[in-house]
Amino acid sequence: MDVDTGIDDALALLYLLASPEAEILAIASTAGNVPASQVAANNLALLDLCRAPEIEVALGSLTPLAIPLRTTEDTHGPQGIGYAEFPPSPRTLSQRSAAQLWVDLVRAHPGEIVGLCTGPLTNLALALRLEPRLPRLLKRLVVMGGAFNHPGNTTPTNEWNVHVDPEAWQEVFDAFAAAPADRRPLICGLDVTETIEMLPDHLPRLAERAESIPRHEISETDTPGTRSKASNPIVRFVTDAVRFYFEFHRAHDQGYLAHMHDPFAAAVALDPGLAVTRPATVDVELGGTLTRGTTVADWAGMWGREPNADIVIGTDPARFFDRLIARVGDFAHAVYPPA
Ligand code: BDR
Ligand code: CA
């Protein structure tokens, strides 16, 4: 996993920890929603919360490839996890850089690893510079990012993960131009991830599954910043993190809900059958004064270049949420059984 944790990145990580068929080999911490050191601290602390076994967490580049870092604490909270707060973790960071970690792992497990990126692609681009065979050494790459025939969420045409480091995305799309059809990256763009709407009603279902009390903790009329009293620590974390995301989306006229971009990408990484995809040639605008950072998809082969991506064009959000609630709820129950 390569993440910029991040409220929805945290839920993506929880989803994978809760999924028996997933083995998380390592976690790369990428600068994006918050600085890389904060991302790494969040990843380590989340593993503590989940009483997870030792999983290597590496620090990524502190800055994007070519431009200064921009972070978004207004979207994800001062530490990147909404209203939740983590104590410092006793776990230690890897000695390897995130880019070196990518390279070492794909060389050690050729054709076996699914890479999941839910933040800017800075470290993956750096890894590709170290190991150009990486697209063929990975089993599959699944990324959250871009917006296709859809408005951006950062500028009128930019999705956040691409906006932070457009050069990195271009290097990655270029590198995958040579990948065979079954190794093309699966791209979960905003047009689909914005249909993955978490609603206040999803949280009592999660609490019930985990046997956490009280069941009903979030309502649109609550005082902003109300803190969870959930008996289950994982449900408490999710509630405090997601409340911040609900308030952010409401403040931007999207309703009292939260787009679960990254957990959806995690679910697709485990089960590509959740997504309907269409091949396209994707490139990133690096020059435009108004459109720099825009992902452009050539669906019809007008550029005369082979497809370098499979873009997700549809899914069933209710099916995804049933899975998220069942998995994370059962996991929360198993890690913290009710007294
Ligand atoms: C993406 O941007 C980040 O803020 C989220 O974590 C997600 O990965 C959505 O545009
Ligand atoms: Ca993210």
Tab-separated table of C-alpha atoms and ligand atoms in Angstrom:
chain	number	residue	atom	x	y	z
A	1	MET	CA	0.000	0.000	0.000
A	2	ASP	CA	1.134	3.528	-0.705
A	3	VAL	CA	-1.000	6.032	1.169
A	4	ASP	CA	-1.254	9.644	2.362
A	5	THR	CA	-3.310	8.873	5.499
A	6	GLY	CA	-5.806	10.726	5.382
A	7	ILE	CA	-9.302	9.855	6.726
A	8	ASP	CA	-10.318	7.682	3.785
A	9	ASP	CA	-6.801	6.194	3.483
A	10	ALA	CA	-7.175	5.121	7.134
A	11	LEU	CA	-10.439	3.381	6.267
A	12	ALA	CA	-8.771	1.720	3.284
A	13	LEU	CA	-6.085	0.375	5.580
A	14	LEU	CA	-8.733	-0.806	8.050
A	15	TYR	CA	-10.599	-2.515	5.219
A	16	LEU	CA	-7.514	-4.467	4.201
A	17	LEU	CA	-6.572	-5.351	7.774
A	18	ALA	CA	-10.123	-6.641	8.150
A	19	SER	CA	-10.002	-8.720	4.961
A	20	PRO	CA	-8.822	-12.294	5.500
A	21	GLU	CA	-7.668	-12.699	1.885
A	22	ALA	CA	-5.356	-9.664	2.100
A	23	GLU	CA	-1.791	-9.785	3.317
A	24	ILE	CA	-0.375	-6.290	3.697
A	25	LEU	CA	3.318	-6.635	2.907
A	26	ALA	CA	4.275	-3.062	3.686
A	27	ILE	CA	2.991	0.484	3.821
A	28	ALA	CA	4.664	3.392	2.032
A	29	SER	CA	3.885	6.814	3.496
A	30	THR	CA	3.470	9.521	0.875
A	31	ALA	CA	3.215	13.258	1.434
A	32	GLY	CA	-0.215	14.522	0.393
A	33	ASN	CA	-3.161	15.116	2.691
A	34	VAL	CA	-0.625	15.821	5.452
A	35	PRO	CA	3.205	15.808	5.440
A	36	ALA	CA	4.902	12.420	4.984
A	37	SER	CA	6.118	12.229	8.598
A	38	GLN	CA	2.531	12.708	9.846
A	39	VAL	CA	1.298	10.105	7.342
A	40	ALA	CA	3.877	7.646	8.665
A	41	ALA	CA	2.925	8.392	12.285
A	42	ASN	CA	-0.740	7.826	11.420
A	43	ASN	CA	0.028	4.512	9.726
A	44	LEU	CA	2.009	3.222	12.709
A	45	ALA	CA	-0.639	4.334	15.192
A	46	LEU	CA	-3.434	2.788	13.157
A	47	LEU	CA	-1.594	-0.531	13.273
A	48	ASP	CA	-1.443	-0.138	17.067
A	49	LEU	CA	-5.173	0.588	17.242
A	50	CYS	CA	-5.827	-2.579	15.227
A	51	ARG	CA	-3.402	-4.631	17.303
A	52	ALA	CA	-1.869	-5.603	13.976
A	53	PRO	CA	1.241	-7.726	13.698
A	54	GLU	CA	4.448	-6.012	12.665
A	55	ILE	CA	4.050	-4.505	9.183
A	56	GLU	CA	6.858	-2.464	7.659
A	57	VAL	CA	6.016	1.234	7.351
A	58	ALA	CA	8.406	3.357	5.276
A	59	LEU	CA	8.728	7.106	4.978
A	60	GLY	CA	8.382	8.581	1.514
A	61	SER	CA	9.738	11.664	-0.182
A	62	LEU	CA	8.961	14.823	1.759
A	63	THR	CA	8.103	16.712	-1.434
A	64	PRO	CA	6.576	16.019	-4.856
A	65	LEU	CA	8.944	15.471	-7.799
A	66	ALA	CA	8.984	19.007	-9.171
A	67	ILE	CA	6.793	21.346	-7.113
A	68	PRO	CA	6.430	22.313	-3.452
A	69	LEU	CA	4.162	20.152	-1.283
A	70	ARG	CA	0.599	21.270	-0.737
A	71	THR	CA	-1.322	19.605	2.122
A	72	THR	CA	-5.021	19.740	2.998
A	73	GLU	CA	-5.635	19.724	6.740
A	74	ASP	CA	-8.946	21.501	6.106
A	75	THR	CA	-10.193	18.290	4.452
A	76	HIS	CA	-8.669	15.716	6.799
A	77	GLY	CA	-8.071	17.475	10.120
A	78	PRO	CA	-4.917	18.744	11.825
A	79	GLN	CA	-3.310	15.279	11.959
A	80	GLY	CA	-5.037	13.891	8.876
A	81	ILE	CA	-7.468	11.700	10.794
A	82	GLY	CA	-10.350	14.104	11.333
A	83	TYR	CA	-11.321	14.595	14.979
A	84	ALA	CA	-9.555	11.386	15.991
A	85	GLU	CA	-6.253	11.632	17.839
A	86	PHE	CA	-3.607	8.961	18.102
A	87	PRO	CA	-1.027	8.585	20.855
A	88	PRO	CA	2.547	8.225	19.545
A	89	SER	CA	3.310	4.665	18.434
A	90	PRO	CA	6.006	2.511	20.012
A	91	ARG	CA	6.571	0.957	16.554
A	92	THR	CA	9.532	2.179	14.533
A	93	LEU	CA	9.775	3.239	10.922
A	94	SER	CA	11.587	1.171	8.323
A	95	GLN	CA	15.198	2.007	7.513
A	96	ARG	CA	14.318	1.857	3.800
A	97	SER	CA	12.844	4.714	1.822
A	98	ALA	CA	9.360	4.158	0.433
A	99	ALA	CA	10.743	4.024	-3.127
A	100	GLN	CA	13.367	1.430	-2.189
A	101	LEU	CA	10.688	-0.569	-0.399
A	102	TRP	CA	8.595	-0.757	-3.599
A	103	VAL	CA	11.625	-1.904	-5.579
A	104	ASP	CA	12.825	-4.498	-3.068
A	105	LEU	CA	9.361	-6.004	-2.660
A	106	VAL	CA	8.521	-6.378	-6.352
A	107	ARG	CA	11.948	-7.861	-7.044
A	108	ALA	CA	11.496	-10.331	-4.181
A	109	HIS	CA	7.955	-11.360	-5.280
A	110	PRO	CA	7.832	-10.982	-9.065
A	111	GLY	CA	4.304	-11.202	-10.471
A	112	GLU	CA	2.706	-11.647	-7.035
A	113	ILE	CA	2.086	-8.213	-5.564
A	114	VAL	CA	-0.910	-5.951	-6.058
A	115	GLY	CA	0.175	-2.355	-5.494
A	116	LEU	CA	-2.524	-0.087	-4.065
A	117	CYS	CA	-1.930	3.680	-4.204
A	118	THR	CA	-4.387	6.016	-2.526
A	119	GLY	CA	-2.295	9.187	-2.525
A	120	PRO	CA	0.014	11.099	-4.861
A	121	LEU	CA	2.308	8.827	-6.898
A	122	THR	CA	5.603	10.441	-5.872
A	123	ASN	CA	7.169	7.327	-4.368
A	124	LEU	CA	5.974	5.019	-7.093
A	125	ALA	CA	7.512	7.348	-9.701
A	126	LEU	CA	10.785	7.369	-7.755
A	127	ALA	CA	10.653	3.573	-7.570
A	128	LEU	CA	10.145	3.383	-11.354
A	129	ARG	CA	13.291	5.447	-11.833
A	130	LEU	CA	15.157	2.847	-9.741
A	131	GLU	CA	13.496	-0.176	-11.373
A	132	PRO	CA	11.989	0.415	-14.832
A	133	ARG	CA	10.794	-3.227	-14.953
A	134	LEU	CA	8.403	-2.529	-12.067
A	135	PRO	CA	5.229	-2.536	-14.253
A	136	ARG	CA	6.035	-6.120	-15.270
A	137	LEU	CA	7.132	-7.197	-11.784
A	138	LEU	CA	3.815	-6.173	-10.211
A	139	LYS	CA	0.802	-8.426	-10.541
A	140	ARG	CA	-1.452	-5.384	-10.769
A	141	LEU	CA	-1.535	-1.734	-9.786
A	142	VAL	CA	-4.719	-0.145	-8.444
A	143	VAL	CA	-4.766	3.604	-7.900
A	144	MET	CA	-7.221	6.179	-6.672
A	145	GLY	CA	-6.871	9.378	-8.619
A	146	GLY	CA	-7.860	11.483	-11.565
A	147	ALA	CA	-11.212	12.647	-12.864
A	148	PHE	CA	-12.541	11.497	-16.221
A	149	ASN	CA	-15.306	13.484	-17.908
A	150	HIS	CA	-15.977	14.839	-14.439
A	151	PRO	CA	-15.125	18.019	-12.503
A	152	GLY	CA	-12.110	18.062	-10.204
A	153	ASN	CA	-12.242	18.373	-6.426
A	154	THR	CA	-9.190	20.643	-6.108
A	155	THR	CA	-9.350	22.861	-9.195
A	156	PRO	CA	-12.190	22.818	-11.735
A	157	THR	CA	-10.425	19.932	-13.515
A	158	ASN	CA	-7.934	18.485	-10.966
A	159	GLU	CA	-8.407	15.582	-8.614
A	160	TRP	CA	-6.354	16.010	-5.407
A	161	ASN	CA	-3.894	13.087	-5.696
A	162	VAL	CA	-2.879	14.152	-9.198
A	163	HIS	CA	-2.883	17.844	-8.320
A	164	VAL	CA	-0.242	17.321	-5.611
A	165	ASP	CA	2.274	15.707	-7.981
A	166	PRO	CA	1.268	15.754	-11.673
A	167	GLU	CA	4.799	14.940	-12.855
A	168	ALA	CA	4.760	11.707	-10.851
A	169	TRP	CA	1.476	10.625	-12.425
A	170	GLN	CA	2.784	11.304	-15.887
A	171	GLU	CA	5.892	9.222	-15.223
A	172	VAL	CA	3.737	6.358	-13.955
A	173	PHE	CA	1.324	6.455	-16.907
A	174	ASP	CA	4.293	6.580	-19.300
A	175	ALA	CA	5.942	3.609	-17.610
A	176	PHE	CA	2.770	1.518	-17.867
A	177	ALA	CA	2.415	2.194	-21.597
A	178	ALA	CA	4.551	-0.886	-22.137
A	179	ALA	CA	2.585	-3.115	-19.743
A	180	PRO	CA	0.596	-6.037	-21.167
A	181	ALA	CA	-3.219	-5.720	-21.110
A	182	ASP	CA	-3.607	-7.805	-17.943
A	183	ARG	CA	-1.091	-5.592	-16.093
A	184	ARG	CA	-2.675	-2.244	-16.958
A	185	PRO	CA	-3.313	-0.141	-13.840
A	186	LEU	CA	-6.875	0.020	-12.594
A	187	ILE	CA	-7.746	3.680	-12.090
A	188	CYS	CA	-10.476	4.650	-9.633
A	189	GLY	CA	-11.251	8.251	-10.539
A	190	LEU	CA	-13.535	10.783	-8.941
A	191	ASP	CA	-16.410	10.143	-11.329
A	192	VAL	CA	-16.907	6.759	-9.636
A	193	THR	CA	-15.449	7.349	-6.153
A	194	GLU	CA	-17.814	10.286	-5.607
A	195	THR	CA	-20.691	7.804	-5.923
A	196	ILE	CA	-19.263	5.957	-2.894
A	197	GLU	CA	-21.146	8.079	-0.375
A	198	MET	CA	-20.862	7.157	3.280
A	199	LEU	CA	-23.975	8.407	5.113
A	200	PRO	CA	-24.673	8.822	8.834
A	201	ASP	CA	-26.913	5.710	8.643
A	202	HIS	CA	-23.933	3.523	7.789
A	203	LEU	CA	-22.366	4.086	11.223
A	204	PRO	CA	-25.052	2.461	13.422
A	205	ARG	CA	-24.801	-0.571	11.145
A	206	LEU	CA	-21.059	-0.684	11.792
A	207	ALA	CA	-21.590	-0.257	15.554
A	208	GLU	CA	-24.199	-3.015	15.587
A	209	ARG	CA	-21.924	-5.410	13.752
A	210	ALA	CA	-19.131	-4.671	16.249
A	211	GLU	CA	-21.597	-4.751	19.198
A	212	SER	CA	-20.395	-1.267	20.084
A	213	ILE	CA	-22.592	1.012	22.166
A	214	PRO	CA	-24.178	3.487	21.796
A	215	ARG	CA	-25.305	2.524	18.292
A	216	HIS	CA	-26.429	5.964	17.098
A	217	GLU	CA	-23.756	8.602	17.487
A	218	ILE	CA	-23.838	10.877	14.445
A	219	SER	CA	-26.643	13.118	13.334
A	220	GLU	CA	-26.600	16.103	11.027
A	221	THR	CA	-27.844	18.338	13.849
A	222	ASP	CA	-24.961	17.517	16.236
A	223	THR	CA	-22.623	20.264	17.354
A	224	PRO	CA	-19.622	20.124	14.990
A	225	GLY	CA	-16.698	18.312	16.572
A	226	THR	CA	-18.792	16.188	18.965
A	227	ARG	CA	-16.571	13.305	20.072
A	228	SER	CA	-17.524	9.649	19.983
A	229	LYS	CA	-18.210	7.634	23.141
A	230	ALA	CA	-18.330	4.308	21.332
A	231	SER	CA	-17.347	1.361	23.494
A	232	ASN	CA	-15.348	-0.196	20.672
A	233	PRO	CA	-12.079	1.722	20.008
A	234	ILE	CA	-12.111	1.003	16.269
A	235	VAL	CA	-15.718	2.182	15.915
A	236	ARG	CA	-14.780	5.225	18.027
A	237	PHE	CA	-11.886	6.023	15.700
A	238	VAL	CA	-14.006	5.641	12.567
A	239	THR	CA	-16.771	7.813	14.044
A	240	ASP	CA	-14.410	10.635	15.058
A	241	ALA	CA	-12.571	10.523	11.732
A	242	VAL	CA	-15.657	10.329	9.546
A	243	ARG	CA	-17.549	13.072	11.409
A	244	PHE	CA	-14.867	15.535	10.306
A	245	TYR	CA	-15.197	14.306	6.696
A	246	PHE	CA	-19.024	14.678	6.860
A	247	GLU	CA	-18.653	18.265	8.070
A	248	PHE	CA	-16.094	19.019	5.342
A	249	HIS	CA	-18.369	17.707	2.582
A	250	ARG	CA	-21.334	19.652	4.005
A	251	ALA	CA	-19.257	22.825	4.095
A	252	HIS	CA	-18.644	22.314	0.355
A	253	ASP	CA	-22.358	21.873	-0.447
A	254	GLN	CA	-22.087	18.134	-1.054
A	255	GLY	CA	-24.418	17.121	1.766
A	256	TYR	CA	-23.815	15.520	5.160
A	257	LEU	CA	-21.904	12.575	3.730
A	258	ALA	CA	-18.349	11.545	2.881
A	259	HIS	CA	-16.863	10.188	-0.314
A	260	MET	CA	-15.007	6.967	0.461
A	261	HIS	CA	-12.552	7.192	-2.432
A	262	ASP	CA	-9.716	5.145	-0.965
A	263	PRO	CA	-11.614	2.269	0.701
A	264	PHE	CA	-13.299	1.701	-2.645
A	265	ALA	CA	-9.903	1.416	-4.346
A	266	ALA	CA	-8.830	-1.047	-1.626
A	267	ALA	CA	-11.928	-3.141	-2.240
A	268	VAL	CA	-11.243	-3.130	-5.990
A	269	ALA	CA	-7.633	-4.181	-5.365
A	270	LEU	CA	-8.909	-7.280	-3.578
A	271	ASP	CA	-11.819	-7.911	-5.937
A	272	PRO	CA	-11.641	-6.254	-9.360
A	273	GLY	CA	-15.069	-7.812	-10.010
A	274	LEU	CA	-16.556	-4.929	-7.985
A	275	ALA	CA	-15.739	-2.543	-10.833
A	276	VAL	CA	-16.749	-2.179	-14.453
A	277	THR	CA	-13.711	-0.936	-16.400
A	278	ARG	CA	-12.888	0.433	-19.810
A	279	PRO	CA	-9.404	0.660	-21.357
A	280	ALA	CA	-8.040	4.052	-22.349
A	281	THR	CA	-4.827	5.900	-22.945
A	282	VAL	CA	-4.344	8.314	-20.082
A	283	ASP	CA	-2.014	11.269	-19.899
A	284	VAL	CA	-1.617	14.204	-17.560
A	285	GLU	CA	-1.605	17.843	-18.622
A	286	LEU	CA	1.610	19.420	-17.332
A	287	GLY	CA	1.620	22.642	-19.297
A	288	GLY	CA	-1.791	24.311	-19.236
A	289	THR	CA	-2.165	27.506	-17.246
A	290	LEU	CA	-5.741	26.589	-16.287
A	291	THR	CA	-5.634	22.821	-16.713
A	292	ARG	CA	-2.240	21.691	-15.360
A	293	GLY	CA	-2.794	18.481	-13.379
A	294	THR	CA	-5.811	17.377	-15.431
A	295	THR	CA	-6.025	13.689	-16.346
A	296	VAL	CA	-7.011	13.264	-19.984
A	297	ALA	CA	-8.361	9.921	-21.226
A	298	ASP	CA	-8.264	9.039	-24.906
A	299	TRP	CA	-11.120	6.507	-25.084
A	300	ALA	CA	-11.209	6.219	-28.867
A	301	GLY	CA	-7.538	5.799	-29.754
A	302	MET	CA	-7.290	9.247	-31.335
A	303	TRP	CA	-3.677	9.634	-30.193
A	304	GLY	CA	-2.745	6.329	-31.858
A	305	ARG	CA	-1.210	5.081	-28.595
A	306	GLU	CA	-1.956	1.764	-26.894
A	307	PRO	CA	-4.154	1.899	-23.760
A	308	ASN	CA	-2.093	2.293	-20.575
A	309	ALA	CA	-4.930	2.066	-18.039
A	310	ASP	CA	-8.242	0.392	-17.254
A	311	ILE	CA	-10.490	3.128	-15.959
A	312	VAL	CA	-13.264	2.205	-13.545
A	313	ILE	CA	-16.520	3.447	-15.076
A	314	GLY	CA	-19.108	1.843	-12.797
A	315	THR	CA	-19.791	-0.055	-9.602
A	316	ASP	CA	-22.524	-0.911	-7.096
A	317	PRO	CA	-21.938	1.369	-4.080
A	318	ALA	CA	-24.445	-0.500	-1.846
A	319	ARG	CA	-22.559	-3.754	-2.416
A	320	PHE	CA	-19.314	-2.020	-1.469
A	321	PHE	CA	-20.775	-0.570	1.753
A	322	ASP	CA	-22.277	-3.931	2.754
A	323	ARG	CA	-18.793	-5.389	2.459
A	324	LEU	CA	-17.059	-2.522	4.265
A	325	ILE	CA	-19.490	-2.644	7.186
A	326	ALA	CA	-19.405	-6.426	7.480
A	327	ARG	CA	-15.630	-6.650	7.327
A	328	VAL	CA	-14.671	-3.691	9.489
A	329	GLY	CA	-17.511	-4.401	11.945
A	330	ASP	CA	-16.478	-8.046	12.400
A	331	PHE	CA	-12.829	-7.026	12.644
A	332	ALA	CA	-13.581	-4.395	15.320
A	333	HIS	CA	-15.540	-7.036	17.230
A	334	ALA	CA	-12.711	-9.560	16.995
A	335	VAL	CA	-9.988	-7.126	18.037
A	336	TYR	CA	-12.027	-5.663	20.913
A	337	PRO	CA	-14.605	-8.273	21.965
A	338	PRO	CA	-17.387	-6.783	24.112
A	339	ALA	CA	-16.898	-7.428	27.835
B	1	BDR	C1	-8.271	11.728	-2.779
B	1	BDR	O1	-7.719	12.893	-2.185
B	1	BDR	C2	-7.478	12.682	-0.824
B	1	BDR	O2	-7.811	13.801	-0.072
B	1	BDR	C3	-8.255	11.443	-0.429
B	1	BDR	O3	-7.567	10.753	0.587
B	1	BDR	C4	-8.336	10.661	-1.704
B	1	BDR	O4	-7.229	9.787	-1.843
B	1	BDR	C5	-9.611	12.094	-3.376
B	1	BDR	O5	-9.443	13.089	-4.339
B	2	CA	CA	-5.691	9.446	-0.035
